[in-house]
Amino acid sequence: MSQVPASMYRISLNDPPDSSNLYLHRFASVRTLTESLVAPLGAEDQCVQSMPDASPAKWHLAHTTWFFETVVLMVHARGYEPYDPRYHYLFNSYYEALGPRHPRPQRGLLTRPTVQEVLAYRRHVDEAMERLFEQSGQAERLNFEALAELGLHHEQQHQELILTDIKHAFSCNPLLPTYVPAGPLAVKNAPPLGWADYAGGIVPTGHTGDGFAFDNEGPRHLVVLTPYRLASRLTTCGEYCDFIDDGGYRRPEFWLSDGWAMVQAQGWTAPLYWANDDGHWQIFTLNGTQPLKRDEPVVHVSFYEAAAYAAWAGKRLPTEFEWEAAAIDVPVAGNVLDPARPHPKPASADGKITQFYGDTWEWTRSSYDPYPGYKPLAGAVAEYNGKFMCGQMVLRGGSCVTPPDHIRPTYRNFFPPSARWQFSGIRLAEDA
Amino acid sequence: MSQVPASMYRISLNDPPDSSNLYLHRFASVRTLTESLVAPLGAEDQCVQSMPDASPAKWHLAHTTWFFETVVLMVHARGYEPYDPRYHYLFNSYYEALGPRHPRPQRGLLTRPTVQEVLAYRRHVDEAMERLFEQSGQAERLNFEALAELGLHHEQQHQELILTDIKHAFSCNPLLPTYVPAGPLAVKNAPPLGWADYAGGIVPTGHTGDGFAFDNEGPRHLVVLTPYRLASRLTTCGEYCDFIDDGGYRRPEFWLSDGWAMVQAQGWTAPLYWANDDGHWQIFTLNGTQPLKRDEPVVHVSFYEAAAYAAWAGKRLPTEFEWEAAAIDVPVAGNVLDPARPHPKPASADGKITQFYGDTWEWTRSSYDPYPGYKPLAGAVAEYNGKFMCGQMVLRGGSCVTPPDHIRPTYRNFFPPSARWQFSGIRLAEDA
Amino acid sequence: MSQVPASMYRISLNDPPDSSNLYLHRFASVRTLTESLVAPLGAEDQCVQSMPDASPAKWHLAHTTWFFETVVLMVHARGYEPYDPRYHYLFNSYYEALGPRHPRPQRGLLTRPTVQEVLAYRRHVDEAMERLFEQSGQAERLNFEALAELGLHHEQQHQELILTDIKHAFSCNPLLPTYVPAGPLAVKNAPPLGWADYAGGIVPTGHTGDGFAFDNEGPRHLVVLTPYRLASRLTTCGEYCDFIDDGGYRRPEFWLSDGWAMVQAQGWTAPLYWANDDGHWQIFTLNGTQPLKRDEPVVHVSFYEAAAYAAWAGKRLPTEFEWEAAAIDVPVAGNVLDPARPHPKPASADGKITQFYGDTWEWTRSSYDPYPGYKPLAGAVAEYNGKFMCGQMVLRGGSCVTPPDHIRPTYRNFFPPSARWQFSGIRLAEDA
Amino acid sequence: MSQVPASMYRISLNDPPDSSNLYLHRFASVRTLTESLVAPLGAEDQCVQSMPDASPAKWHLAHTTWFFETVVLMVHARGYEPYDPRYHYLFNSYYEALGPRHPRPQRGLLTRPTVQEVLAYRRHVDEAMERLFEQSGQAERLNFEALAELGLHHEQQHQELILTDIKHAFSCNPLLPTYVPAGPLAVKNAPPLGWADYAGGIVPTGHTGDGFAFDNEGPRHLVVLTPYRLASRLTTCGEYCDFIDDGGYRRPEFWLSDGWAMVQAQGWTAPLYWANDDGHWQIFTLNGTQPLKRDEPVVHVSFYEAAAYAAWAGKRLPTEFEWEAAAIDVPVAGNVLDPARPHPKPASADGKITQFYGDTWEWTRSSYDPYPGYKPLAGAVAEYNGKFMCGQMVLRGGSCVTPPDHIRPTYRNFFPPSARWQFSGIRLAEDA
């Protein structure tokens, strides 16, 4: 931590250095959005932790702040004193190199610091970041700009988690609270499922060029793809209902061995947040409980369920390389984070392959392995991605709770194959 | 529930019926005390559940209210409508006869209803109780008076739990919050340990006469006691330190088999809330962390630890019958609930046997079995005590967080032998 | 261990000292019976451990031998060398004072020593015991006679366990092996349930007089009993079926809280070893699977089930004191261990209260607490009984796998309330 | 199962059909070897199951027989009756399509059928297989030859497991039994670690040509490899000791996140079967416990440990594609199964890259994903490989307990990253 991690620069080396103003403008924007996401929540809502994988909203508010304090201010802001030295223990997530930390499953026990105290902590660090940028010359800024940039993207990841985690917490409350009331909504019909053909070949994969990317998106390298097809849109709730009605959760022939064991152990009979009310499916959403709409994309399925659905459909899931090769030229736009309606929407019927970005993360048939030549960043942020490269599956494309400027074709999200509380869905593939 | 449980009347049959005014005066007093106990807590503090055995303060506020609503108002207040029918599910503790209920380990997930909503629920039920008493004639009151009385004693039990539970929750927070700041305090010296002799004989045990008692305190019956001695005061922290220093937690010869297994599995090396700071014990209290005071009674020990300490000391624990026979003529007074200082104090040096009431609950060497002829109450409250009569040990005498008018010589508290988060301590005994 | 535990003498002090010949005659008889019990078992059968509470037959063979070696020979036989020093670790059961030991749940992993090697170990110790007795004068024998006697009763306890444990192991094998084939059997009808009245009063309890008893059967002391009645025979399978058919396992109102939790967690719907075959109950026995016979005593129920059955029947279980006061004058005889038919039989219709001894152990409504004035034995055998006096319930009367001369009115057996693999049944009681 | 799974033929389509004699010769050879592997074991040894991942030797004997019976005889041998219909339930391993089966963790409870009964079952099936081949014409044999061939390779996999599983079981016995006594042995010095360079490029991967292969070894396809280097031999015990001595098991910076969690949870401080005896490592082997030899390959490490060692060494593990491209032209020979000495040996100092085959399976940095275009076999054997393609890592090259003719360059073994009881070791790689 005492040295500038030079290797960070590859993540932004081609960028013209942000002027202070540009950075601080984006900094303010990201930090403000985070706080707006917790505005509908009371103090108790912000403290609750409904399972070890999730974190309290308040903890997200503090941890993202701790990241700037620890990675940028403590190292690069001359004379900076930690706001409260005990926060270093409380709000470290998983960085072994940064010392011992509060056990993850006990984050919900932190009734103190209160929400108000955490917001004061945020103010303190905001001001210190502003001072640091304003008081540093361009040469000095080179020492911490990449880390400060990483801090913004890090906070955006936690913006998404704030919503996935409170959704899970609310779903555990029999009162089924609403995050924001549903506005009037006309749900379109999804178009029929079509297929897009891709020729494959020897194609490049991984990040290149300007702009930020995480270390796990590179190095850019070649992969061999045989001809393949991708479904023109995400799998819908209606299609998934057909799988359920055909005994999908009772027939082992569709399932991976670990997946079938999970179905048995957990008693899964439908995606997370589905409840069968006398033969009619009700879906719990951040806008409250709603009747299932057959045209909406199915979401909150595990990799196991996605793979079983594909097997039932006689198809398969795409590899992350197939997905990227197809998505690389598609404009990065879609149903991404809108705090007023954080839910997937039916695909557009515009005749094109669609929904690459937003709506739901798409499980791929690719284990989360390092790319050839991958090396973790140096310094404390070495643990950011690399140490998780085992036992997880890659998801691509972002979801309806991913901040708009936080997604790109090379983005590799990853979760264990059993995870369901993320906005994860299904796009089918097949050999051409 | 549709009938008046006539058998309840034996708990107060000899009392002159409370006039409405008298009852309502006590009702207001108990209800107000409960709310004053949560006054030092923020909304987050009131929502947290630090282990399955503990409950959030907010849940205690609501559950005690649910008890009056369900057991009194729903049955006896003509035309009473439940405040929120969903609360019936949320705030039932363990009454199987009253239908399904929210799982106990998930009480901390109830961020809604909020503290304010729970307080509004309390107001609603308070007013309905007042109306019921004011509008009922004396004959009518006979139908519900015993249940309303039970509701008060039930709420007092939860007053104690509010403090034991928040103490546990705060202890899990590395910031170690203080419930109320410690005032200036001169800690006396405890007198030397003396012994009081009791002749034993064939003696009556169990509640009799006027005044409220729980069903498990009767029927009154005879027991045979051989001559015995009781320690003149509770075991002190200093004495317990000698046990620790003599290898108490490393020497299996002092321990019951289950206790030794617990020591190994949990890594116990001292009572709950003790922390060894470089050779000096620090004790976490509701007044914050304080250096161990050798003259204060040791508290937050399990039955296993109490029994091991007694074995080390060459003594034993008293049976609940020995305790009651000795305590029956001692005035019911002592260091009971004082919200400003909820902690045991050293014994007085007045030459008498002391500390029977208050300071710490005293583990007895008696399993919690039913008294001869015991039958549970009829109706919903049948589950109040009887179904727990297996696998628990009896404690006697109340503690420093027991409300003053909530303790009596025949009171039988009970907890599993491994429980440590109650204010439980040790009084030695021996055969005479 | 280096001193003679003088306190042991109270268990046999009033006996005329066994002559060597008398002791050795009984020693040979007990040791031979043990080996005859494993005769129907193959090497694999003798090695298996089907759950942590059970032990392999081979382990029982070795452990009982280790007991004599450790408690008698190592201390009292001049120049005795341990047969294999490693056995001290392998075959210690739970004596902390005797050093570390093989973990209980891993006894089934001991494929070595083989059955043949264990039998050789038995021969070696048998011969050393014979030499010790033959070469010691009467004065010398006083030093170890009580311990040698304890060894015999200890081995008899394990004879019973050999059968309960292999029954459990066989029940886990879908082939449902038979321990010994069933002979021809005419099952009598049980007589109608009658009641015997007892006046109670102030009565002595606990062992007295000549003959062996375990330390937990004393000291003899007085208890107060109010008038009561005991059922004239054990509860039958037919009566228990009525409980099941009336929803006994689905209605929480009959159950202790811990018992109901166990029913839910374990999915209990009938006693252990019952299987419902298309509406007809089949019972697995050591003589193979047989159709349920309504007149046979129900067996393999937990304390929770016994208590729930009693609550359903509007009765209760007797206390151990009530049982002993009733049984004290009944001849000690009944359906005890017959290796050819280890199963309970219907009661005799002789008009008397019956089945006190043999058939099934009878759960009492008494927690296993120490008697007033109880002190464990000195020396290594201090851990024999006392350290288990918490969390268990007392059973009385012996079963159909208890060796004939191993039961008496004051015998206190004890198991956790959830245990079902022992031959445990039900006798009802009520207040007179 | 009622149809011939035509797709099986691709596994042997290019082979000249075995004449009956040739097949039966190999059949007899494989079956005989299996039984010779259990010859050093007693009946108890063959029944024990030391953990859910392992199986009793007797179960392996029966399961491999069940495979021939179920997959070949029941479908293709006219009039064949199952030897014992209950064995279908007992000895199915994981084939959901073949009905319910005995729970895996309870295989050790099957004391019956006895070893003798299982051997009789083997004889019965052996004879039926012989009859089937002898009585079938070449055209008929086409219907089952591929399945019969699969049965041989299946049995060879279980030959390896018989040794890995009994090694684990013996290691749990404090007596540390020896499978076969160690003969006289001169351990060579391992040569210094060298590096072999590989150019990479676009290279084919996967099985082709004549000879048997499992379905997961295809389809053959192209992969892109950048230039790389492989270590000239396996990592030695001595090198691994240096990692341990440098704090390898105490420094999180070398570990994958899941691996570090495992180190903490399991208390790992060395490979499986290593014991530190007063500063000197002792290694438990099938030839008994032996002092660590620094020149022998390290074995019984998990993927996590292999990856951590590589990180500590500043290297990485090879991908399975890099391994295969390097091994494809190396003669398939090495220190494979020799029942008299089932242990890795030091590498030869012949100046070449060595130890590709035999000694230890080599963990690769490749998750066990399907190859492009992979489809499971049809019929019952569809579950053979495909359903495990999630959450496991690929190992290559066979070990010292792999039958000699059971390994080839395209063979993909797979185990969870935490598995240690297989003979798994480390070969380092790096980018060129």
mmCIF file with all atom_site columns, N, CA, C and O in Angstrom, chain C residues 407-427:
data_model
loop_
_atom_site.group_PDB
_atom_site.id
_atom_site.type_symbol
_atom_site.label_atom_id
_atom_site.label_alt_id
_atom_site.label_comp_id
_atom_site.label_asym_id
_atom_site.label_entity_id
_atom_site.label_seq_id
_atom_site.pdbx_PDB_ins_code
_atom_site.Cartn_x
_atom_site.Cartn_y
_atom_site.Cartn_z
_atom_site.occupancy
_atom_site.B_iso_or_equiv
_atom_site.pdbx_formal_charge
_atom_site.auth_seq_id
_atom_site.auth_comp_id
_atom_site.auth_asym_id
_atom_site.auth_atom_id
_atom_site.pdbx_PDB_model_num
ATOM 1  N N  . ILE C 1 407 ? -30.633 -56.662 37.050 1.00 0.00 ? 407 ILE C N  1
ATOM 2  C CA . ILE C 1 407 ? -31.670 -55.655 37.290 1.00 0.00 ? 407 ILE C CA 1
ATOM 3  C C  . ILE C 1 407 ? -32.167 -55.786 38.726 1.00 0.00 ? 407 ILE C C  1
ATOM 4  O O  . ILE C 1 407 ? -32.060 -56.853 39.338 1.00 0.00 ? 407 ILE C O  1
ATOM 5  N N  . ARG C 1 408 ? -32.600 -54.669 39.268 1.00 0.00 ? 408 ARG C N  1
ATOM 6  C CA . ARG C 1 408 ? -33.111 -54.650 40.649 1.00 0.00 ? 408 ARG C CA 1
ATOM 7  C C  . ARG C 1 408 ? -33.984 -53.407 40.793 1.00 0.00 ? 408 ARG C C  1
ATOM 8  O O  . ARG C 1 408 ? -33.941 -52.514 39.955 1.00 0.00 ? 408 ARG C O  1
ATOM 9  N N  . PRO C 1 409 ? -34.753 -53.338 41.881 1.00 0.00 ? 409 PRO C N  1
ATOM 10 C CA . PRO C 1 409 ? -35.730 -52.240 41.997 1.00 0.00 ? 409 PRO C CA 1
ATOM 11 C C  . PRO C 1 409 ? -35.097 -50.859 42.039 1.00 0.00 ? 409 PRO C C  1
ATOM 12 O O  . PRO C 1 409 ? -35.730 -49.883 41.630 1.00 0.00 ? 409 PRO C O  1
ATOM 13 N N  . THR C 1 410 ? -33.867 -50.763 42.519 1.00 0.00 ? 410 THR C N  1
ATOM 14 C CA . THR C 1 410 ? -33.279 -49.423 42.673 1.00 0.00 ? 410 THR C CA 1
ATOM 15 C C  . THR C 1 410 ? -32.431 -48.990 41.480 1.00 0.00 ? 410 THR C C  1
ATOM 16 O O  . THR C 1 410 ? -31.892 -47.885 41.473 1.00 0.00 ? 410 THR C O  1
ATOM 17 N N  . TYR C 1 411 ? -32.331 -49.851 40.477 1.00 0.00 ? 411 TYR C N  1
ATOM 18 C CA . TYR C 1 411 ? -31.472 -49.582 39.302 1.00 0.00 ? 411 TYR C CA 1
ATOM 19 C C  . TYR C 1 411 ? -31.972 -48.353 38.541 1.00 0.00 ? 411 TYR C C  1
ATOM 20 O O  . TYR C 1 411 ? -33.124 -48.312 38.129 1.00 0.00 ? 411 TYR C O  1
ATOM 21 N N  . ARG C 1 412 ? -31.081 -47.392 38.346 1.00 0.00 ? 412 ARG C N  1
ATOM 22 C CA . ARG C 1 412 ? -31.441 -46.168 37.613 1.00 0.00 ? 412 ARG C CA 1
ATOM 23 C C  . ARG C 1 412 ? -30.716 -46.155 36.267 1.00 0.00 ? 412 ARG C C  1
ATOM 24 O O  . ARG C 1 412 ? -29.548 -45.810 36.190 1.00 0.00 ? 412 ARG C O  1
ATOM 25 N N  . ASN C 1 413 ? -31.429 -46.474 35.233 1.00 0.00 ? 413 ASN C N  1
ATOM 26 C CA . ASN C 1 413 ? -30.869 -46.302 33.897 1.00 0.00 ? 413 ASN C CA 1
ATOM 27 C C  . ASN C 1 413 ? -31.180 -44.874 33.452 1.00 0.00 ? 413 ASN C C  1
ATOM 28 O O  . ASN C 1 413 ? -32.076 -44.222 33.990 1.00 0.00 ? 413 ASN C O  1
ATOM 29 N N  . PHE C 1 414 ? -30.448 -44.361 32.474 1.00 0.00 ? 414 PHE C N  1
ATOM 30 C CA . PHE C 1 414 ? -30.678 -42.960 32.069 1.00 0.00 ? 414 PHE C CA 1
ATOM 31 C C  . PHE C 1 414 ? -30.275 -42.791 30.612 1.00 0.00 ? 414 PHE C C  1
ATOM 32 O O  . PHE C 1 414 ? -29.278 -43.359 30.161 1.00 0.00 ? 414 PHE C O  1
ATOM 33 N N  . PHE C 1 415 ? -31.064 -42.051 29.901 1.00 0.00 ? 415 PHE C N  1
ATOM 34 C CA . PHE C 1 415 ? -30.777 -41.718 28.506 1.00 0.00 ? 415 PHE C CA 1
ATOM 35 C C  . PHE C 1 415 ? -31.352 -40.342 28.205 1.00 0.00 ? 415 PHE C C  1
ATOM 36 O O  . PHE C 1 415 ? -32.265 -39.886 28.886 1.00 0.00 ? 415 PHE C O  1
ATOM 37 N N  . PRO C 1 416 ? -30.810 -39.687 27.171 1.00 0.00 ? 416 PRO C N  1
ATOM 38 C CA . PRO C 1 416 ? -31.392 -38.404 26.771 1.00 0.00 ? 416 PRO C CA 1
ATOM 39 C C  . PRO C 1 416 ? -32.839 -38.597 26.337 1.00 0.00 ? 416 PRO C C  1
ATOM 40 O O  . PRO C 1 416 ? -33.211 -39.673 25.860 1.00 0.00 ? 416 PRO C O  1
ATOM 41 N N  . PRO C 1 417 ? -33.667 -37.584 26.475 1.00 0.00 ? 417 PRO C N  1
ATOM 42 C CA . PRO C 1 417 ? -35.098 -37.750 26.190 1.00 0.00 ? 417 PRO C CA 1
ATOM 43 C C  . PRO C 1 417 ? -35.393 -38.085 24.732 1.00 0.00 ? 417 PRO C C  1
ATOM 44 O O  . PRO C 1 417 ? -36.485 -38.553 24.432 1.00 0.00 ? 417 PRO C O  1
ATOM 45 N N  . SER C 1 418 ? -34.451 -37.884 23.851 1.00 0.00 ? 418 SER C N  1
ATOM 46 C CA . SER C 1 418 ? -34.684 -38.165 22.433 1.00 0.00 ? 418 SER C CA 1
ATOM 47 C C  . SER C 1 418 ? -34.275 -39.582 22.038 1.00 0.00 ? 418 SER C C  1
ATOM 48 O O  . SER C 1 418 ? -34.541 -39.995 20.910 1.00 0.00 ? 418 SER C O  1
ATOM 49 N N  . ALA C 1 419 ? -33.653 -40.332 22.948 1.00 0.00 ? 419 ALA C N  1
ATOM 50 C CA . ALA C 1 419 ? -33.097 -41.646 22.569 1.00 0.00 ? 419 ALA C CA 1
ATOM 51 C C  . ALA C 1 419 ? -34.212 -42.652 22.281 1.00 0.00 ? 419 ALA C C  1
ATOM 52 O O  . ALA C 1 419 ? -35.184 -42.743 23.032 1.00 0.00 ? 419 ALA C O  1
ATOM 53 N N  . ARG C 1 420 ? -34.037 -43.404 21.204 1.00 0.00 ? 420 ARG C N  1
ATOM 54 C CA . ARG C 1 420 ? -35.059 -44.385 20.830 1.00 0.00 ? 420 ARG C CA 1
ATOM 55 C C  . ARG C 1 420 ? -34.484 -45.768 20.571 1.00 0.00 ? 420 ARG C C  1
ATOM 56 O O  . ARG C 1 420 ? -35.246 -46.717 20.401 1.00 0.00 ? 420 ARG C O  1
ATOM 57 N N  . TRP C 1 421 ? -33.158 -45.890 20.485 1.00 0.00 ? 421 TRP C N  1
ATOM 58 C CA . TRP C 1 421 ? -32.637 -47.184 20.071 1.00 0.00 ? 421 TRP C CA 1
ATOM 59 C C  . TRP C 1 421 ? -32.515 -48.185 21.217 1.00 0.00 ? 421 TRP C C  1
ATOM 60 O O  . TRP C 1 421 ? -32.275 -49.363 20.995 1.00 0.00 ? 421 TRP C O  1
ATOM 61 N N  . GLN C 1 422 ? -32.713 -47.720 22.441 1.00 0.00 ? 422 GLN C N  1
ATOM 62 C CA . GLN C 1 422 ? -32.807 -48.653 23.549 1.00 0.00 ? 422 GLN C CA 1
ATOM 63 C C  . GLN C 1 422 ? -34.208 -49.282 23.576 1.00 0.00 ? 422 GLN C C  1
ATOM 64 O O  . GLN C 1 422 ? -35.144 -48.753 22.978 1.00 0.00 ? 422 GLN C O  1
ATOM 65 N N  . PHE C 1 423 ? -34.328 -50.380 24.277 1.00 0.00 ? 423 PHE C N  1
ATOM 66 C CA . PHE C 1 423 ? -35.639 -51.024 24.397 1.00 0.00 ? 423 PHE C CA 1
ATOM 67 C C  . PHE C 1 423 ? -36.451 -50.278 25.459 1.00 0.00 ? 423 PHE C C  1
ATOM 68 O O  . PHE C 1 423 ? -36.588 -50.739 26.579 1.00 0.00 ? 423 PHE C O  1
ATOM 69 N N  . SER C 1 424 ? -36.965 -49.124 25.089 1.00 0.00 ? 424 SER C N  1
ATOM 70 C CA . SER C 1 424 ? -37.634 -48.247 26.036 1.00 0.00 ? 424 SER C CA 1
ATOM 71 C C  . SER C 1 424 ? -39.120 -48.165 25.713 1.00 0.00 ? 424 SER C C  1
ATOM 72 O O  . SER C 1 424 ? -39.503 -48.006 24.552 1.00 0.00 ? 424 SER C O  1
ATOM 73 N N  . GLY C 1 425 ? -39.955 -48.295 26.751 1.00 0.00 ? 425 GLY C N  1
ATOM 74 C CA . GLY C 1 425 ? -41.400 -48.296 26.563 1.00 0.00 ? 425 GLY C CA 1
ATOM 75 C C  . GLY C 1 425 ? -42.104 -47.421 27.579 1.00 0.00 ? 425 GLY C C  1
ATOM 76 O O  . GLY C 1 425 ? -41.501 -46.507 28.159 1.00 0.00 ? 425 GLY C O  1
ATOM 77 N N  . ILE C 1 426 ? -43.370 -47.707 27.798 1.00 0.00 ? 426 ILE C N  1
ATOM 78 C CA . ILE C 1 426 ? -44.262 -46.804 28.529 1.00 0.00 ? 426 ILE C CA 1
ATOM 79 C C  . ILE C 1 426 ? -45.096 -47.565 29.553 1.00 0.00 ? 426 ILE C C  1
ATOM 80 O O  . ILE C 1 426 ? -45.731 -48.568 29.221 1.00 0.00 ? 426 ILE C O  1
ATOM 81 N N  . ARG C 1 427 ? -45.094 -47.072 30.776 1.00 0.00 ? 427 ARG C N  1
ATOM 82 C CA . ARG C 1 427 ? -46.128 -47.440 31.746 1.00 0.00 ? 427 ARG C CA 1
ATOM 83 C C  . ARG C 1 427 ? -46.800 -46.150 32.210 1.00 0.00 ? 427 ARG C C  1
ATOM 84 O O  . ARG C 1 427 ? -46.121 -45.211 32.605 1.00 0.00 ? 427 ARG C O  1
#
